[in-house]
mmCIF file of C-alpha atoms and ligand atoms in Angstrom:
data_model
loop_
_atom_site.group_PDB
_atom_site.id
_atom_site.type_symbol
_atom_site.label_atom_id
_atom_site.label_comp_id
_atom_site.label_asym_id
_atom_site.label_seq_id
_atom_site.Cartn_x
_atom_site.Cartn_y
_atom_site.Cartn_z
ATOM 1 C CA MET L 1 16.880 -3.115 150.307
ATOM 2 C CA ILE L 2 18.507 0.342 150.668
ATOM 3 C CA SER L 3 15.900 3.040 151.205
ATOM 4 C CA PRO L 4 15.223 5.508 148.379
ATOM 5 C CA ALA L 5 14.929 8.243 151.026
ATOM 6 C CA ALA L 6 18.526 7.655 152.181
ATOM 7 C CA ILE L 7 19.775 7.915 148.586
ATOM 8 C CA LEU L 8 17.602 10.958 147.929
ATOM 9 C CA ARG L 9 19.209 12.716 150.892
ATOM 10 C CA GLU L 10 22.626 12.358 149.246
ATOM 11 C CA LEU L 11 21.379 13.362 145.790
ATOM 12 C CA VAL L 12 19.665 16.517 147.092
ATOM 13 C CA ALA L 13 22.865 17.494 148.938
ATOM 14 C CA ILE L 14 24.659 17.804 145.569
ATOM 15 C CA SER L 15 23.459 21.028 143.967
ATOM 16 C CA THR L 16 22.824 20.481 140.250
ATOM 17 C CA VAL L 17 21.269 23.721 139.065
ATOM 18 C CA SER L 18 21.414 23.779 135.249
ATOM 19 C CA SER L 19 23.737 26.812 135.302
ATOM 20 C CA GLN L 20 26.579 24.733 136.750
ATOM 21 C CA SER L 21 28.366 21.520 135.713
ATOM 22 C CA ASN L 22 26.674 18.271 136.739
ATOM 23 C CA ARG L 23 30.000 16.440 137.031
ATOM 24 C CA GLU L 24 29.810 15.978 140.811
ATOM 25 C CA LEU L 25 26.463 14.182 140.617
ATOM 26 C CA VAL L 26 27.490 12.053 137.625
ATOM 27 C CA GLU L 27 30.662 10.967 139.424
ATOM 28 C CA TRP L 28 28.517 10.079 142.429
ATOM 29 C CA LEU L 29 26.371 7.908 140.123
ATOM 30 C CA GLN L 30 29.470 6.267 138.617
ATOM 31 C CA ARG L 31 30.659 5.333 142.108
ATOM 32 C CA TYR L 32 27.196 3.880 142.807
ATOM 33 C CA PHE L 33 27.145 1.655 139.728
ATOM 34 C CA GLU L 34 30.732 0.453 139.913
ATOM 35 C CA PRO L 35 30.243 -2.164 142.668
ATOM 36 C CA LEU L 36 27.107 -3.386 140.857
ATOM 37 C CA GLY L 37 29.356 -4.241 137.907
ATOM 38 C CA TRP L 38 27.318 -2.151 135.456
ATOM 39 C CA HIS L 39 28.947 -0.877 132.286
ATOM 40 C CA GLU L 40 28.970 2.818 131.462
ATOM 41 C CA ARG L 41 29.409 5.392 128.742
ATOM 42 C CA VAL L 42 29.768 9.127 129.293
ATOM 43 C CA LEU L 43 28.802 11.603 126.584
ATOM 44 C CA ALA L 44 29.982 15.099 127.428
ATOM 45 C CA TYR L 45 29.676 18.535 125.904
ATOM 46 C CA VAL L 46 30.453 22.073 126.950
ATOM 47 C CA ASP L 47 27.416 24.325 127.307
ATOM 48 C CA ALA L 48 27.075 27.911 126.056
ATOM 49 C CA ASP L 49 28.523 29.249 129.344
ATOM 50 C CA GLY L 50 31.561 26.986 129.194
ATOM 51 C CA ASN L 51 30.319 24.458 131.774
ATOM 52 C CA GLU L 52 31.029 20.787 131.239
ATOM 53 C CA LYS L 53 27.832 18.736 130.995
ATOM 54 C CA LEU L 54 27.843 14.970 131.281
ATOM 55 C CA ASN L 55 25.294 12.432 130.102
ATOM 56 C CA LEU L 56 25.741 8.994 131.588
ATOM 57 C CA ILE L 57 24.425 5.730 130.172
ATOM 58 C CA VAL L 58 24.761 2.582 132.276
ATOM 59 C CA SER L 59 23.672 -0.992 131.653
ATOM 60 C CA PRO L 60 24.092 -4.321 133.437
ATOM 61 C CA ALA L 61 25.466 -5.878 130.215
ATOM 62 C CA PRO L 62 28.571 -4.751 128.268
ATOM 63 C CA LEU L 63 27.887 -1.866 125.859
ATOM 64 C CA GLU L 64 28.349 -2.354 122.130
ATOM 65 C CA GLU L 65 30.376 0.145 120.065
ATOM 66 C CA GLY L 66 28.329 2.943 118.520
ATOM 67 C CA THR L 67 24.574 3.190 119.067
ATOM 68 C CA ILE L 68 23.357 1.269 122.099
ATOM 69 C CA HIS L 69 20.208 -0.714 121.314
ATOM 70 C CA ALA L 70 18.093 -1.084 124.413
ATOM 71 C CA GLU L 71 14.840 -2.881 125.005
ATOM 72 C CA LEU L 72 14.085 -0.534 127.874
ATOM 73 C CA ALA L 73 15.682 2.827 128.645
ATOM 74 C CA ILE L 74 14.853 4.419 131.968
ATOM 75 C CA VAL L 75 15.599 8.111 131.673
ATOM 76 C CA CYS L 76 16.163 10.779 134.283
ATOM 77 C CA HIS L 77 17.560 14.291 134.130
ATOM 78 C CA THR L 78 20.250 15.282 136.615
ATOM 79 C CA ASP L 79 19.632 19.040 136.758
ATOM 80 C CA THR L 80 17.226 21.143 138.800
ATOM 81 C CA VAL L 81 15.879 24.651 138.404
ATOM 82 C CA PRO L 82 17.605 27.355 140.505
ATOM 83 C CA TYR L 83 16.313 27.836 144.032
ATOM 84 C CA ALA L 84 15.765 31.132 145.842
ATOM 85 C CA PRO L 85 18.663 32.189 148.140
ATOM 86 C CA ALA L 86 16.057 32.562 150.913
ATOM 87 C CA TRP L 87 15.458 28.804 150.772
ATOM 88 C CA GLN L 88 18.339 27.969 153.082
ATOM 89 C CA ASP L 89 17.546 24.259 153.389
ATOM 90 C CA ALA L 90 17.219 23.691 149.639
ATOM 91 C CA THR L 91 19.965 21.063 149.596
ATOM 92 C CA LYS L 92 19.079 19.552 152.964
ATOM 93 C CA LEU L 93 16.383 16.895 152.739
ATOM 94 C CA LEU L 94 13.831 17.436 155.520
ATOM 95 C CA GLU L 95 11.149 14.981 156.532
ATOM 96 C CA GLU L 96 7.758 16.147 157.700
ATOM 97 C CA ASN L 97 4.560 14.077 157.943
ATOM 98 C CA GLY L 98 5.721 11.453 155.501
ATOM 99 C CA MET L 99 6.910 14.027 152.969
ATOM 100 C CA LEU L 100 10.519 14.729 152.032
ATOM 101 C CA HIS L 101 11.259 18.379 151.260
ATOM 102 C CA GLY L 102 14.218 19.721 149.282
ATOM 103 C CA CYS L 103 15.263 21.115 145.910
ATOM 104 C CA GLY L 104 14.857 18.335 143.361
ATOM 105 C CA ALA L 105 12.883 16.133 145.818
ATOM 106 C CA CYS L 106 10.243 15.456 143.177
ATOM 107 C CA ASP L 107 11.772 17.064 140.055
ATOM 108 C CA VAL L 108 13.405 14.694 139.656
ATOM 109 C CA LYS L 109 15.852 13.280 142.191
ATOM 110 C CA GLY L 110 13.070 11.287 143.895
ATOM 111 C CA PHE L 111 12.698 9.225 140.728
ATOM 112 C CA LEU L 112 16.485 9.088 140.375
ATOM 113 C CA ALA L 113 16.768 7.574 143.880
ATOM 114 C CA CYS L 114 14.115 4.987 142.925
ATOM 115 C CA MET L 115 16.094 4.065 139.805
ATOM 116 C CA LEU L 116 19.197 3.461 141.907
ATOM 117 C CA VAL L 117 17.367 1.217 144.371
ATOM 118 C CA ALA L 118 15.808 -0.665 141.442
ATOM 119 C CA ALA L 119 19.281 -1.079 139.905
ATOM 120 C CA SER L 120 20.601 -2.716 143.072
ATOM 121 C CA GLU L 121 17.662 -5.128 143.044
ATOM 122 C CA ALA L 122 17.789 -5.808 139.288
ATOM 123 C CA ALA L 123 21.525 -6.487 139.509
ATOM 124 C CA ARG L 124 20.693 -9.722 141.360
ATOM 125 C CA THR L 125 19.133 -11.302 138.252
ATOM 126 C CA GLN L 126 20.441 -11.863 134.743
ATOM 127 C CA LEU L 127 18.230 -9.946 132.313
ATOM 128 C CA LYS L 128 17.654 -11.395 128.853
ATOM 129 C CA LYS L 129 17.148 -8.077 127.051
ATOM 130 C CA ARG L 130 19.123 -4.877 127.338
ATOM 131 C CA LEU L 131 18.201 -2.471 130.087
ATOM 132 C CA CYS L 132 19.786 0.982 130.039
ATOM 133 C CA PHE L 133 19.648 3.807 132.517
ATOM 134 C CA VAL L 134 20.120 7.185 130.874
ATOM 135 C CA PHE L 135 21.048 10.190 133.009
ATOM 136 C CA THR L 136 20.819 13.459 131.118
ATOM 137 C CA SER L 137 21.953 17.047 131.600
ATOM 138 C CA ASP L 138 20.109 20.335 131.091
ATOM 139 C CA GLU L 139 16.526 19.088 130.800
ATOM 140 C CA GLU L 140 15.239 22.133 132.666
ATOM 141 C CA ILE L 141 16.656 24.586 130.154
ATOM 142 C CA GLY L 142 15.499 22.888 126.963
ATOM 143 C CA CYS L 143 16.395 19.161 127.000
ATOM 144 C CA HIS L 144 19.931 19.884 125.752
ATOM 145 C CA GLY L 145 21.303 16.573 127.052
ATOM 146 C CA ALA L 146 18.605 14.479 125.356
ATOM 147 C CA ARG L 147 19.052 16.523 122.174
ATOM 148 C CA PHE L 148 22.804 15.814 122.316
ATOM 149 C CA LEU L 149 22.227 12.077 122.779
ATOM 150 C CA LEU L 150 19.952 12.096 119.739
ATOM 151 C CA GLN L 151 22.552 13.965 117.644
ATOM 152 C CA GLN L 152 25.235 11.514 118.746
ATOM 153 C CA LYS L 153 22.932 8.564 117.935
ATOM 154 C CA ALA L 154 23.879 7.307 121.390
ATOM 155 C CA VAL L 155 20.799 5.204 122.084
ATOM 156 C CA GLN L 156 17.911 3.534 120.319
ATOM 157 C CA ALA L 157 15.269 2.098 122.606
ATOM 158 C CA ARG L 158 12.118 0.102 122.063
ATOM 159 C CA TYR L 159 10.572 1.358 125.287
ATOM 160 C CA ALA L 160 11.369 4.318 127.503
ATOM 161 C CA ILE L 161 10.279 5.291 130.975
ATOM 162 C CA VAL L 162 10.948 8.975 131.556
ATOM 163 C CA GLY L 163 10.984 10.131 135.155
ATOM 164 C CA GLU L 164 8.996 13.253 136.037
ATOM 165 C CA PRO L 165 6.596 13.848 138.916
ATOM 166 C CA THR L 166 3.150 12.539 137.918
ATOM 167 C CA SER L 167 2.042 11.244 141.348
ATOM 168 C CA LEU L 168 2.828 7.824 139.848
ATOM 169 C CA ILE L 169 0.028 8.077 137.272
ATOM 170 C CA PRO L 170 1.544 7.107 133.919
ATOM 171 C CA ALA L 171 1.347 9.773 131.212
ATOM 172 C CA ARG L 172 1.366 8.403 127.679
ATOM 173 C CA ALA L 173 0.951 11.561 125.598
ATOM 174 C CA GLY L 174 1.936 15.198 125.631
ATOM 175 C CA LYS L 175 1.342 18.145 123.336
ATOM 176 C CA GLY L 176 4.319 19.878 121.785
ATOM 177 C CA TYR L 177 5.375 23.444 122.528
ATOM 178 C CA CYS L 178 6.103 26.116 119.947
ATOM 179 C CA LEU L 179 6.733 29.824 120.236
ATOM 180 C CA ALA L 180 7.388 32.474 117.611
ATOM 181 C CA LYS L 181 7.838 36.235 117.526
ATOM 182 C CA VAL L 182 5.782 37.915 114.844
ATOM 183 C CA GLU L 183 6.793 41.420 113.862
ATOM 184 C CA VAL L 184 4.695 43.718 111.692
ATOM 185 C CA PHE L 185 6.305 46.789 110.136
ATOM 186 C CA GLY L 186 4.805 50.127 109.107
ATOM 187 C CA LYS L 187 5.885 53.679 108.419
ATOM 188 C CA ALA L 188 5.855 56.392 111.076
ATOM 189 C CA ALA L 189 4.073 59.705 110.412
ATOM 190 C CA HIS L 190 2.277 62.463 112.320
ATOM 191 C CA SER L 191 -1.157 61.079 113.196
ATOM 192 C CA ALA L 192 -2.780 64.197 111.714
ATOM 193 C CA PHE L 193 -1.495 62.987 108.322
ATOM 194 C CA PRO L 194 -1.986 59.206 108.433
ATOM 195 C CA GLU L 195 -1.760 58.892 104.655
ATOM 196 C CA ALA L 196 1.948 59.853 104.966
ATOM 197 C CA GLY L 197 2.602 56.708 106.992
ATOM 198 C CA TYR L 198 1.467 53.122 107.322
ATOM 199 C CA SER L 199 0.078 51.823 110.614
ATOM 200 C CA ALA L 200 1.807 48.662 111.776
ATOM 201 C CA ILE L 201 -0.929 48.223 114.404
ATOM 202 C CA PHE L 202 -3.811 48.307 111.897
ATOM 203 C CA ALA L 203 -1.815 45.883 109.729
ATOM 204 C CA ALA L 204 -1.227 43.663 112.772
ATOM 205 C CA SER L 205 -4.960 43.678 113.507
ATOM 206 C CA ARG L 206 -5.650 42.259 110.022
ATOM 207 C CA LEU L 207 -3.064 39.570 110.633
ATOM 208 C CA LEU L 208 -4.522 38.849 114.098
ATOM 209 C CA ARG L 209 -8.018 38.283 112.709
ATOM 210 C CA LYS L 210 -6.586 35.670 110.323
ATOM 211 C CA ILE L 211 -4.639 34.014 113.138
ATOM 212 C CA GLU L 212 -7.797 33.905 115.252
ATOM 213 C CA ALA L 213 -9.622 32.240 112.351
ATOM 214 C CA LEU L 214 -6.744 29.747 112.128
ATOM 215 C CA SER L 215 -7.168 28.914 115.824
ATOM 216 C CA GLU L 216 -10.811 28.040 115.113
ATOM 217 C CA GLU L 217 -9.827 25.935 112.106
ATOM 218 C CA LEU L 218 -7.398 23.970 114.296
ATOM 219 C CA THR L 219 -10.340 22.538 116.259
ATOM 220 C CA GLU L 220 -11.160 20.439 113.181
ATOM 221 C CA TYR L 221 -8.068 18.290 113.761
ATOM 222 C CA SER L 222 -8.753 16.464 116.973
ATOM 223 C CA ASN L 223 -6.949 13.963 119.155
ATOM 224 C CA GLN L 224 -9.103 12.622 121.960
ATOM 225 C CA ALA L 225 -6.095 11.907 124.202
ATOM 226 C CA PHE L 226 -6.198 15.617 125.144
ATOM 227 C CA SER L 227 -8.452 18.223 126.633
ATOM 228 C CA PRO L 228 -9.017 20.323 124.634
ATOM 229 C CA PRO L 229 -8.440 17.699 121.944
ATOM 230 C CA TRP L 230 -6.802 20.006 119.398
ATOM 231 C CA THR L 231 -3.788 22.244 118.868
ATOM 232 C CA THR L 232 -4.309 25.411 120.884
ATOM 233 C CA LEU L 233 -2.947 28.773 119.881
ATOM 234 C CA ASN L 234 -2.372 31.933 121.888
ATOM 235 C CA ILE L 235 -1.098 35.449 121.314
ATOM 236 C CA GLY L 236 0.155 36.102 124.814
ATOM 237 C CA GLU L 237 1.896 39.411 124.320
ATOM 238 C CA ILE L 238 1.563 42.308 121.941
ATOM 239 C CA ARG L 239 3.583 45.512 121.803
ATOM 240 C CA GLY L 240 3.592 48.333 119.344
ATOM 241 C CA GLY L 241 3.652 52.058 118.709
ATOM 242 C CA THR L 242 5.507 54.836 120.459
ATOM 243 C CA ALA L 243 3.031 57.678 121.158
ATOM 244 C CA LYS L 244 -0.636 58.614 120.777
ATOM 245 C CA ASN L 245 0.039 61.016 117.921
ATOM 246 C CA ILE L 246 2.448 58.912 115.875
ATOM 247 C CA VAL L 247 1.339 56.431 113.227
ATOM 248 C CA PRO L 248 3.045 53.271 114.559
ATOM 249 C CA SER L 249 5.924 51.853 112.565
ATOM 250 C CA GLN L 250 6.177 48.611 114.451
ATOM 251 C CA CYS L 251 4.040 46.041 116.258
ATOM 252 C CA SER L 252 5.262 42.726 117.587
ATOM 253 C CA MET L 253 3.554 39.780 119.229
ATOM 254 C CA LEU L 254 4.349 36.433 120.743
ATOM 255 C CA LEU L 255 2.517 33.550 119.132
ATOM 256 C CA GLU L 256 2.467 30.310 121.072
ATOM 257 C CA TRP L 257 0.940 27.015 119.993
ATOM 258 C CA ARG L 258 0.788 23.551 121.529
ATOM 259 C CA PRO L 259 0.468 21.024 118.732
ATOM 260 C CA ILE L 260 -1.210 17.650 119.192
ATOM 261 C CA PRO L 261 1.372 14.905 118.504
ATOM 262 C CA SER L 262 -0.326 13.781 115.281
ATOM 263 C CA GLN L 263 0.218 17.244 113.775
ATOM 264 C CA SER L 264 3.609 18.554 112.757
ATOM 265 C CA PRO L 265 4.730 21.534 114.872
ATOM 266 C CA SER L 266 5.407 23.338 111.589
ATOM 267 C CA PHE L 267 1.752 23.081 110.500
ATOM 268 C CA VAL L 268 0.781 26.292 112.331
ATOM 269 C CA LEU L 269 4.042 27.991 111.345
ATOM 270 C CA ASP L 270 3.472 27.246 107.658
ATOM 271 C CA ARG L 271 -0.112 28.507 107.879
ATOM 272 C CA VAL L 272 0.950 31.781 109.522
ATOM 273 C CA ARG L 273 3.676 32.228 106.905
ATOM 274 C CA SER L 274 1.136 31.798 104.128
ATOM 275 C CA ILE L 275 -1.282 34.236 105.823
ATOM 276 C CA ILE L 276 1.551 36.811 105.897
ATOM 277 C CA HIS L 277 2.376 36.056 102.273
ATOM 278 C CA ASN L 278 -1.254 36.503 101.183
ATOM 279 C CA LEU L 279 -1.680 39.753 103.090
ATOM 280 C CA ALA L 280 1.511 41.109 101.491
ATOM 281 C CA ALA L 281 0.306 40.025 98.027
ATOM 282 C CA LYS L 282 -2.909 42.066 98.481
ATOM 283 C CA ASP L 283 -1.291 45.095 100.030
ATOM 284 C CA ASN L 284 2.109 46.467 99.015
ATOM 285 C CA GLY L 285 2.576 48.227 102.345
ATOM 286 C CA PHE L 286 2.132 45.080 104.420
ATOM 287 C CA ALA L 287 5.371 43.610 105.783
ATOM 288 C CA ALA L 288 5.812 41.097 108.566
ATOM 289 C CA THR L 289 8.355 38.548 109.733
ATOM 290 C CA ILE L 290 8.061 35.476 111.903
ATOM 291 C CA GLU L 291 10.952 34.211 113.994
ATOM 292 C CA VAL L 292 10.724 30.756 115.566
ATOM 293 C CA LEU L 293 11.871 30.716 119.207
ATOM 294 C CA ARG L 294 10.837 27.183 120.146
ATOM 295 C CA MET L 295 9.642 24.239 118.116
ATOM 296 C CA GLU L 296 9.114 21.077 120.107
ATOM 297 C CA GLU L 297 6.850 18.272 119.092
ATOM 298 C CA GLY L 298 4.702 16.214 121.411
ATOM 299 C CA PHE L 299 4.552 12.457 121.832
ATOM 300 C CA GLU L 300 1.893 9.825 122.025
ATOM 301 C CA THR L 301 2.168 6.188 122.989
ATOM 302 C CA SER L 302 -0.750 3.769 122.732
ATOM 303 C CA ALA L 303 -2.489 2.994 126.026
ATOM 304 C CA GLU L 304 -2.022 -0.654 125.057
ATOM 305 C CA SER L 305 1.774 -0.329 124.799
ATOM 306 C CA ALA L 306 3.650 -2.814 126.984
ATOM 307 C CA VAL L 307 5.583 0.009 128.650
ATOM 308 C CA VAL L 308 2.399 1.852 129.663
ATOM 309 C CA GLN L 309 0.823 -1.362 130.920
ATOM 310 C CA ALA L 310 3.980 -2.251 132.854
ATOM 311 C CA VAL L 311 3.854 0.874 135.058
ATOM 312 C CA LEU L 312 0.095 1.132 135.659
ATOM 313 C CA ARG L 313 -1.186 1.416 139.204
ATOM 314 C CA ARG L 314 -2.820 -1.936 139.882
ATOM 315 C CA SER L 315 -5.818 -0.546 141.784
ATOM 316 C CA ASP L 316 -7.229 1.794 139.124
ATOM 317 C CA GLY L 317 -5.129 1.555 135.963
ATOM 318 C CA GLU L 318 -5.435 5.340 135.474
ATOM 319 C CA ILE L 319 -3.515 6.872 132.550
ATOM 320 C CA ARG L 320 -3.139 10.582 131.823
ATOM 321 C CA ASN L 321 -1.569 12.924 129.365
ATOM 322 C CA ILE L 322 0.982 15.466 130.441
ATOM 323 C CA SER L 323 0.778 19.240 130.256
ATOM 324 C CA PHE L 324 4.453 20.119 130.785
ATOM 325 C CA GLY L 325 7.547 19.510 128.679
ATOM 326 C CA THR L 326 9.566 16.304 129.202
ATOM 327 C CA GLU L 327 12.240 14.264 127.466
ATOM 328 C CA ALA L 328 9.602 11.809 126.214
ATOM 329 C CA PRO L 329 9.411 13.353 122.694
ATOM 330 C CA TRP L 330 13.208 12.988 122.453
ATOM 331 C CA MET L 331 12.990 9.348 123.453
ATOM 332 C CA ALA L 332 10.258 8.894 120.828
ATOM 333 C CA LYS L 333 12.755 10.259 118.280
ATOM 334 C CA MET L 334 15.163 7.577 119.506
ATOM 335 C CA GLY L 335 12.570 4.997 118.507
ATOM 336 C CA ALA L 336 10.892 4.477 121.847
ATOM 337 C CA GLU L 337 7.326 4.014 122.943
ATOM 338 C CA ALA L 338 7.611 6.363 125.894
ATOM 339 C CA VAL L 339 5.750 6.811 129.133
ATOM 340 C CA VAL L 340 6.321 9.487 131.782
ATOM 341 C CA ILE L 341 5.969 8.609 135.446
ATOM 342 C CA GLY L 342 7.454 9.508 138.805
ATOM 343 C CA PRO L 343 6.738 10.150 142.467
ATOM 344 C CA GLY L 344 5.556 13.551 143.699
ATOM 345 C CA SER L 345 3.530 16.239 142.003
ATOM 346 C CA MET L 346 4.684 18.926 139.580
ATOM 347 C CA LEU L 347 2.389 21.270 141.535
ATOM 348 C CA THR L 348 5.101 21.488 144.217
ATOM 349 C CA ALA L 349 8.106 21.435 141.851
ATOM 350 C CA HIS L 350 10.063 24.560 140.885
ATOM 351 C CA SER L 351 9.192 26.129 144.246
ATOM 352 C CA PRO L 352 10.351 26.039 147.894
ATOM 353 C CA ARG L 353 7.290 23.810 148.499
ATOM 354 C CA GLU L 354 8.961 21.026 146.530
ATOM 355 C CA CYS L 355 8.446 17.649 148.189
ATOM 356 C CA VAL L 356 7.851 13.974 147.540
ATOM 357 C CA PRO L 357 5.707 11.519 149.534
ATOM 358 C CA MET L 358 7.854 8.744 151.015
ATOM 359 C CA VAL L 359 5.243 6.063 150.225
ATOM 360 C CA GLU L 360 5.404 7.000 146.550
ATOM 361 C CA LEU L 361 9.163 6.433 146.522
ATOM 362 C CA ASP L 362 8.715 2.823 147.653
ATOM 363 C CA GLU L 363 5.824 2.335 145.246
ATOM 364 C CA CYS L 364 7.911 3.751 142.379
ATOM 365 C CA VAL L 365 10.721 1.254 143.058
ATOM 366 C CA ASP L 366 8.159 -1.561 142.810
ATOM 367 C CA ARG L 367 6.795 -0.247 139.513
ATOM 368 C CA LEU L 368 10.272 0.102 138.014
ATOM 369 C CA LEU L 369 11.166 -3.437 139.059
ATOM 370 C CA ARG L 370 7.904 -4.709 137.599
ATOM 371 C CA ALA L 371 8.628 -2.922 134.309
ATOM 372 C CA ILE L 372 12.216 -4.205 134.185
ATOM 373 C CA THR L 373 11.041 -7.787 134.787
ATOM 374 C CA ARG L 374 8.194 -7.590 132.284
ATOM 375 C CA LEU L 375 10.125 -5.905 129.489
ATOM 376 C CA CYS L 376 13.682 -7.203 129.884
ATOM 377 C CA ASP L 377 13.326 -10.685 131.308
HETATM 378 ZN ZN1 LIG E 401 11.847 17.460 135.554
#
């Protein structure tokens, strides 16, 4: 068997920061799969900065026209976050005490290397059901590649394994992520004559009290897969006013919520809109707007799902939920029962401390092969 570490060294050497094209890495992958006789499809788009972004789908069996129907899709993003210029060895994989250090080592080229080793092994047997490997672009900047594949109806999968560093503990559920800017408007006046104006900050405080009450109401809808088991809500930033002696004409805040998967991400949005509507109905001066900045739903797969069971660690069978964004909700939209798993820990990712334990790479190859055999054979 080729070693995942040897492949990882080559993958890390190709810089794939989301701000640049991922063509070089995708071509590297194409060259890898060619001698295995796998079939491929490339779905490309040009990003907002004019860079070409490629999504690659490969499968041991010929691909049908149109939507590819897979029993199992194993999904991995090709991009990494930018690394600090001071990190001179970012693209040089360094080994130290059983750990491999480099940009993308755990997020998520370690998993990518494991997929490639598993492909070489799986290529030796004839699978009965369709296996697909899906390599996406731009996960780190908002899952643009996965979004594009969904728009293009490129893939439908019954099961999906999404690679992200979870220290090889399968994650079967994740909350969504939503963010909105709320702006409250008033009328400026000299503070000695407040009746000549309308305070946007006092108006915002009335709105805030209602939003706080909403956050308490949200605890009534619970999902025990999470801690805390409900949709959480936060006002993380607030800005308003211009000077101590001016009645403020404007106050804005950032409202963030993380919806449980069983609740629509628009539930909180609709409630805040109706709070604004009701406040405006009672008070002519009240005016506020809400602008959605992000609206991503979560995902939840049953612990009993075959895909979750297929990647469990044999010794303890531990399953978790996941607290960071992944492509799993996108795979769920493509019909899949999804699980997130991969070597290394997100605690080191997105930093010069990024690393992956070598033993987890070997273990990950075994789990992928087990899942491929169980689900596709
Ligand atoms: Zn990642």
